[in-house]
Each structure stands twice: as C-alpha cells, then as structure tokens.
PDB file of C-alpha atoms in Angstrom:
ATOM      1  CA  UNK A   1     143.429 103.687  78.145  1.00 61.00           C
ATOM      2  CA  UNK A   2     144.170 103.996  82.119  1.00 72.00           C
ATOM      3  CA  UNK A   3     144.170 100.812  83.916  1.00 65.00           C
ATOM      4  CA  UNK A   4     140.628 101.387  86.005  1.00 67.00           C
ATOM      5  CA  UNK A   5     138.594 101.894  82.909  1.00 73.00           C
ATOM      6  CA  UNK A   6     140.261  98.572  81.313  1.00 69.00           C
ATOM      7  CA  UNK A   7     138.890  96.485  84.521  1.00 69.00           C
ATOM      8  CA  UNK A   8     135.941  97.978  84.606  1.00 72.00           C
ATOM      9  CA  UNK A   9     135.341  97.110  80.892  1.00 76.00           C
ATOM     10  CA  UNK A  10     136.364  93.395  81.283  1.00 71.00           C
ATOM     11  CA  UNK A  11     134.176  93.511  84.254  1.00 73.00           C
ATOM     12  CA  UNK A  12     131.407  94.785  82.580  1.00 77.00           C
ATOM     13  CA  UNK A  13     131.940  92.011  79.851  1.00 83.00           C
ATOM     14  CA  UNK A  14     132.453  89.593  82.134  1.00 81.00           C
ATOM     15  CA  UNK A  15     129.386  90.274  83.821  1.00 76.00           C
ATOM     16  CA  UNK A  16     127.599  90.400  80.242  1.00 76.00           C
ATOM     17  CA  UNK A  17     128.861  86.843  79.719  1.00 77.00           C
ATOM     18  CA  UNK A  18     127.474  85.589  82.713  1.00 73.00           C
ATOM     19  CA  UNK A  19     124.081  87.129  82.437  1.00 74.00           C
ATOM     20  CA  UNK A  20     123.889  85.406  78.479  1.00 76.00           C
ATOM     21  CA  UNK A  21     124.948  81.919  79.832  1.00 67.00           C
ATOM     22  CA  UNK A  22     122.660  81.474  82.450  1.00 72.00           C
ATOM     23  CA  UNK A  23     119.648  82.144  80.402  1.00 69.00           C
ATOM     24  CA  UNK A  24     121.195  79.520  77.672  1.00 65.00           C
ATOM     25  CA  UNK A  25     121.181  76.976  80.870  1.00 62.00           C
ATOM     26  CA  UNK A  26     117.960  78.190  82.159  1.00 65.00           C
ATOM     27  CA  UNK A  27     116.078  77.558  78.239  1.00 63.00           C
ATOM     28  CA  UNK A  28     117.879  74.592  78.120  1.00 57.00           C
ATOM     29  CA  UNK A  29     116.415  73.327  81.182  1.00 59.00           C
ATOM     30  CA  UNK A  30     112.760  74.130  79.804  1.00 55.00           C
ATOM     31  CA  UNK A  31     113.367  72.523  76.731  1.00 55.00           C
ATOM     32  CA  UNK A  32     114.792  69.486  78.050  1.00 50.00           C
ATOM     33  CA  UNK A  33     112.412  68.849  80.527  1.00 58.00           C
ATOM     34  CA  UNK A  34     109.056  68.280  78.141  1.00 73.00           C
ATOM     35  CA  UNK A  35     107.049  71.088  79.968  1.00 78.00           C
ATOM     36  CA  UNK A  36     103.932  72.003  78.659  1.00 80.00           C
ATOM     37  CA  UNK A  37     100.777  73.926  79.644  1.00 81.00           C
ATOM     38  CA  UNK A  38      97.470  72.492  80.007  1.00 84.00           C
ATOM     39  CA  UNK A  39      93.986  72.911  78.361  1.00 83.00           C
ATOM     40  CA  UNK A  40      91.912  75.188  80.370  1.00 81.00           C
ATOM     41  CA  UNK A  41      89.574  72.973  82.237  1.00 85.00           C
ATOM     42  CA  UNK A  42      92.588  71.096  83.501  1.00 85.00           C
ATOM     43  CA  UNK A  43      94.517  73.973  85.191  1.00 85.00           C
ATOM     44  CA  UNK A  44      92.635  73.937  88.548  1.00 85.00           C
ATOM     45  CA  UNK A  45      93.275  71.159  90.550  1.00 85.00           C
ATOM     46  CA  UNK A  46      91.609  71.021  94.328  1.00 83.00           C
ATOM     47  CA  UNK A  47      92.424  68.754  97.084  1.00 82.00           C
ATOM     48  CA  UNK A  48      91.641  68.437 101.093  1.00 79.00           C
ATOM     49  CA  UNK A  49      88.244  68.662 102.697  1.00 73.00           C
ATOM     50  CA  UNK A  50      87.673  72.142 101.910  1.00 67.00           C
ATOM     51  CA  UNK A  51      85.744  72.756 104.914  1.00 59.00           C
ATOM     52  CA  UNK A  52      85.266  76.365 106.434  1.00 53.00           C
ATOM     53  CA  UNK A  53      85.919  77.113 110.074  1.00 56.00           C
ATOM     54  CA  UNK A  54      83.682  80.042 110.195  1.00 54.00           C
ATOM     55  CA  UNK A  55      80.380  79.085 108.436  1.00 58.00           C
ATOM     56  CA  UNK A  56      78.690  80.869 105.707  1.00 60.00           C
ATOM     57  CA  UNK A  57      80.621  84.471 105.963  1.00 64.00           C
ATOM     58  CA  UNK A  58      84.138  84.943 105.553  1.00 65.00           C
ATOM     59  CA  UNK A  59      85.521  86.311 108.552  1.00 68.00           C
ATOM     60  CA  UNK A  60      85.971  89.976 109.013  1.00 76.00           C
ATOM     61  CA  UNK A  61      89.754  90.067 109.126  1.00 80.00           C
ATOM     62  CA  UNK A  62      92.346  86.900 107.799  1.00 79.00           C
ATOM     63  CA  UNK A  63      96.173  87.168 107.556  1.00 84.00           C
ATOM     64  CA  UNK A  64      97.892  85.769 104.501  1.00 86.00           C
ATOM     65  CA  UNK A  65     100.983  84.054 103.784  1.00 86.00           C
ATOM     66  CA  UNK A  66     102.434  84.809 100.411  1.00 89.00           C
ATOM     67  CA  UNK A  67     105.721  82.276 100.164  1.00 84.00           C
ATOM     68  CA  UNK A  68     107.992  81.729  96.901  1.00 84.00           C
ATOM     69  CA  UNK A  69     108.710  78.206  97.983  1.00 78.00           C
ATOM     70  CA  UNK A  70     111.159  77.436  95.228  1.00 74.00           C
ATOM     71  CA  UNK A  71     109.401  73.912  93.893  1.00 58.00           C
ATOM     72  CA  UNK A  72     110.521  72.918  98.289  1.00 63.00           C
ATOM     73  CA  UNK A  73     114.158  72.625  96.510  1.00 69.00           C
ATOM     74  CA  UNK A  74     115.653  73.909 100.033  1.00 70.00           C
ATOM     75  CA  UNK A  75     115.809  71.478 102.151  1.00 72.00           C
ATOM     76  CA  UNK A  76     114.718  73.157 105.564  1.00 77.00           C
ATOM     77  CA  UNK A  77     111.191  74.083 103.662  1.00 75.00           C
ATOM     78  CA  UNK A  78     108.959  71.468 105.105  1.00 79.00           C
ATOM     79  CA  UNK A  79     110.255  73.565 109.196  1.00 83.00           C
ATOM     80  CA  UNK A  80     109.859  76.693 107.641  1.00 82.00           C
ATOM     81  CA  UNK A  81     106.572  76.377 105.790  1.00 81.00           C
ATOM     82  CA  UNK A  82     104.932  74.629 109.130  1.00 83.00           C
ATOM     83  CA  UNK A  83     106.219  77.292 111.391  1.00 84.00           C
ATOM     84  CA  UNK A  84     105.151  80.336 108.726  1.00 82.00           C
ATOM     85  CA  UNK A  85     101.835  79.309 108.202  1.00 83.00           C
ATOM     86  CA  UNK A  86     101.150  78.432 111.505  1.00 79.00           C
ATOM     87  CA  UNK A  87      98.941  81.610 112.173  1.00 79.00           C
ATOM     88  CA  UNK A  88      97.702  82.132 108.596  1.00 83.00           C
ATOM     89  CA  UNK A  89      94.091  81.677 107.121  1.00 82.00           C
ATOM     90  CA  UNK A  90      95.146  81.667 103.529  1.00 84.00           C
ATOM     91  CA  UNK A  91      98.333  81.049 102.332  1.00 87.00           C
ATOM     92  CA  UNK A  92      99.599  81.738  98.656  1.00 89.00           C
ATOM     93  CA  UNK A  93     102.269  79.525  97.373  1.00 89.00           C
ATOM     94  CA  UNK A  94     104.465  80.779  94.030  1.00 88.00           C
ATOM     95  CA  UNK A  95     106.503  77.636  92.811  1.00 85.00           C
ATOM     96  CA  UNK A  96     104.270  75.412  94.168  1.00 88.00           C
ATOM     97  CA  UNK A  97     105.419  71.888  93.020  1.00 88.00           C
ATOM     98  CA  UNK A  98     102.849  69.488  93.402  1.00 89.00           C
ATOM     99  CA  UNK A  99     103.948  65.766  94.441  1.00 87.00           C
ATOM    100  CA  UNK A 100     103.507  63.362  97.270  1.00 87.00           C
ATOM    101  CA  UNK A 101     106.196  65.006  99.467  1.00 84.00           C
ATOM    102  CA  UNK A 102     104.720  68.919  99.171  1.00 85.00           C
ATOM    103  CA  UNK A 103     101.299  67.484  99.847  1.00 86.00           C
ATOM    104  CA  UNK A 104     102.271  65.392 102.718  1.00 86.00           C
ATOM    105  CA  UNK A 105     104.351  69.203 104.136  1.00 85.00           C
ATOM    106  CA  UNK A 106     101.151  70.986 103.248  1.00 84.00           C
ATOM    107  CA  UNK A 107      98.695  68.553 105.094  1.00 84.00           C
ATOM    108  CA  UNK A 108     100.798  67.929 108.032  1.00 83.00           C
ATOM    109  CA  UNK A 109     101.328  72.065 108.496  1.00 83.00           C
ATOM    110  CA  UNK A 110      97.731  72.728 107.713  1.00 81.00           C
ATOM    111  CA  UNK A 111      95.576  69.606 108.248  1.00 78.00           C
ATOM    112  CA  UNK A 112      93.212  67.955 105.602  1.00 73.00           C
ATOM    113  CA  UNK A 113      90.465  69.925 106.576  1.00 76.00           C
ATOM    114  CA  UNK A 114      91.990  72.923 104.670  1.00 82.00           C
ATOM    115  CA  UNK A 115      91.262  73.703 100.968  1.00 84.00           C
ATOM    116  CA  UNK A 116      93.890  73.793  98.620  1.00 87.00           C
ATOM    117  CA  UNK A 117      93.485  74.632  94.985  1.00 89.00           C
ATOM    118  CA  UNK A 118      96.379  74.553  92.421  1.00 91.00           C
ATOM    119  CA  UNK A 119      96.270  76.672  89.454  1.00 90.00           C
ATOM    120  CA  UNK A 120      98.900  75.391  87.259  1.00 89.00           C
ATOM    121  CA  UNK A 121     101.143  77.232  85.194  1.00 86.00           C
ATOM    122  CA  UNK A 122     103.040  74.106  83.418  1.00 84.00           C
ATOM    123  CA  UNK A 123     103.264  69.790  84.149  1.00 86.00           C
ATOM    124  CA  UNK A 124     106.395  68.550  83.242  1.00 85.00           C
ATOM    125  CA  UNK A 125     106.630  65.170  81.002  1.00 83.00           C
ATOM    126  CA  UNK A 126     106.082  62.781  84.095  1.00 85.00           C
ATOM    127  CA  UNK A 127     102.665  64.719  84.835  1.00 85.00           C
ATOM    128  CA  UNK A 128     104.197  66.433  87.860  1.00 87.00           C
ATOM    129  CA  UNK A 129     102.579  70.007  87.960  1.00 90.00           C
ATOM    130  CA  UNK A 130     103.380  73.179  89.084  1.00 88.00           C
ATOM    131  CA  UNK A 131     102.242  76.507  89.532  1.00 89.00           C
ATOM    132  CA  UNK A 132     100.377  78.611  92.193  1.00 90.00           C
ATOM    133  CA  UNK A 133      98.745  77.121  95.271  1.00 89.00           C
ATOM    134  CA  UNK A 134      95.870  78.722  97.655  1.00 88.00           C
ATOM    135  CA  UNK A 135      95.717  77.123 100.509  1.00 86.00           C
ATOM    136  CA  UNK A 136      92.498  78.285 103.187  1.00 83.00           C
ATOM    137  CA  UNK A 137      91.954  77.113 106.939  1.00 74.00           C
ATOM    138  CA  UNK A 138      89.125  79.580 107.352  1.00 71.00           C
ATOM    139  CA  UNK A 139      87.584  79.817 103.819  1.00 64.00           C
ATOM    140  CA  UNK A 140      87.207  76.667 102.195  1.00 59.00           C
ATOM    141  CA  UNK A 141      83.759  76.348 100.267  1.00 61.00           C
ATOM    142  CA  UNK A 142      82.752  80.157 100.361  1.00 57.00           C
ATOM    143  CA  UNK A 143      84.177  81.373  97.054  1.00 62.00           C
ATOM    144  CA  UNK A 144      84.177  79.305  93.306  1.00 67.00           C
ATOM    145  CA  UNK A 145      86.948  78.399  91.635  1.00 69.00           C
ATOM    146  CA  UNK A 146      88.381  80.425  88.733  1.00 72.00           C
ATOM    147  CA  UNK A 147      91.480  80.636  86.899  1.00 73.00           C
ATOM    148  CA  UNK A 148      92.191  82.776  84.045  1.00 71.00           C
ATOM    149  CA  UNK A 149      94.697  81.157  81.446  1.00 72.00           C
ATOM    150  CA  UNK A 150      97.120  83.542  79.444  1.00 71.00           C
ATOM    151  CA  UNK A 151      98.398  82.388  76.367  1.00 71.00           C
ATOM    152  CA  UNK A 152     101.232  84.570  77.338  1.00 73.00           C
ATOM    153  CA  UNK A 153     104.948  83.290  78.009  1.00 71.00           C
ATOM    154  CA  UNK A 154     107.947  84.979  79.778  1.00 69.00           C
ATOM    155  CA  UNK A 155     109.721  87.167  77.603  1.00 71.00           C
ATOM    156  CA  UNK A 156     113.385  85.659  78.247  1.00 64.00           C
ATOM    157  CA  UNK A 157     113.122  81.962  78.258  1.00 59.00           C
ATOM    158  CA  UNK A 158     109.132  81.443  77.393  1.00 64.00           C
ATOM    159  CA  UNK A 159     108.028  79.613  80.280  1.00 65.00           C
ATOM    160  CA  UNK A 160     104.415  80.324  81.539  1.00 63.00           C
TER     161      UNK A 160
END
C-alpha cells in the first residue's frame, strides 16, 4: 500500500478516535453532573420589571440579538454581551446559565426595567438552571408566556 494512502488511513482513524472520545467525556459530564429536566409548570422562570417602553402595541420594527453565550464560560462575555445588546429590543440567549453573576451582566447591560423570561432546558443538582433566555427592552408585558416542553433528548449524548 503506497505511503499517502497509509497516512491518510491512520489519519482518518485518528480522527475517528477523537470524535468517539469526546462524546465519552461529553456523556460523562451529563451524567456526573445530576442534570435533570423539570415538570412543565416549572420551566418558565421570569424576572425584572417587565415594563414596556412603547405602551400597548409592539413597535413596528425591533432588532434582535440572537447570542450562544456558552453558560458566560469566556471570560470577556459580561464586555461583549453589554456592548452587543446595546441597540437591541429583544435579545435571545442559547446557553443561558442562570446565576447571580449572568443576572447581575444581564441587568447591568439591560437595566431592571427589561423582561427576561428563562425557558429551561435542564437544572443541574445545585438547582442552577439553564436553558434559553428572552430578554425585551421594548416588549415586556405585551405577549403571555408559553413554553412548549419536548420529551425529546439529543440524539448523541441525551441532553435536552
């Protein structure tokens, strides 16, 4: 067999390898940590004043922030997120990890007169949740509440 193909097969394994041991670390990591997923009526959870800037009508036109934030693992997020959302009326937060710290970022960027509603995907053993956070300057108040609960997991490593 030449040579080329060889490497390219032991990179291709190699590769393989990788792939299979960071899903083993990744479902480790879920198991170890004691997540679990809420009953329905507690996956919404609201906080802030809620109060909207523009009366009973939504405004005509809003601009939105959608932001992966990571659980605010990097540590430049609490700059970034205040500077990004500085000109957005709602703001959509994947990873959203809700504890004193990403509330304090989220108030100081956004003031307590915004709404924010978490719907959470999973609380870990110490009751810390996360999940996906709405956050509105200009909307707070004009819309109810909903979340819609799947009983669905991820196919890989079966988080919600």
């Amino acid at each position: 067999m030449p040579f080329g193909k060889v490497l390219l097969t032991l990179l291709a394994i190699t590769v393989f390898l990788f792939v299979i041991a960071t899903l083993l670390v990744v479902a480790m990591d879920w198991l170890g940590k004691g997540k679990t997923i809420p009953p329905p009526e507690r996956v919404l959870v609201s906080f802030g004043a809620g109060q909207s800037s523009v009366g009973d009508q939504p405004p005509s036109v809003v601009s939105v922030l959608v932001w992966n934030v990571a659980k605010g693992k990097n540590r430049k997020f609490a700059k970034t997120f205040e500077r990004l959302t500085h000109a957005a009326d709602i703001i959509l937060v994947q990873e959203y990890l809700d504890d004193p710290s990403s509330r304090g970022v989220l108030e100081s960027s956004l003031g307590q007169e915004a709404q924010f509603i978490l719907a959470t995907s999973f609380e870990y053993a110490d009751g810390a949740r996360t999940g996906v956070l709405t956050a509105s300057q200009c909307c707070g108040g004009l819309y109810d509440e909903v979340a819609i609960v799947t009983q669905d997991l991820e196919p890989f490593i079966h988080t919600p």
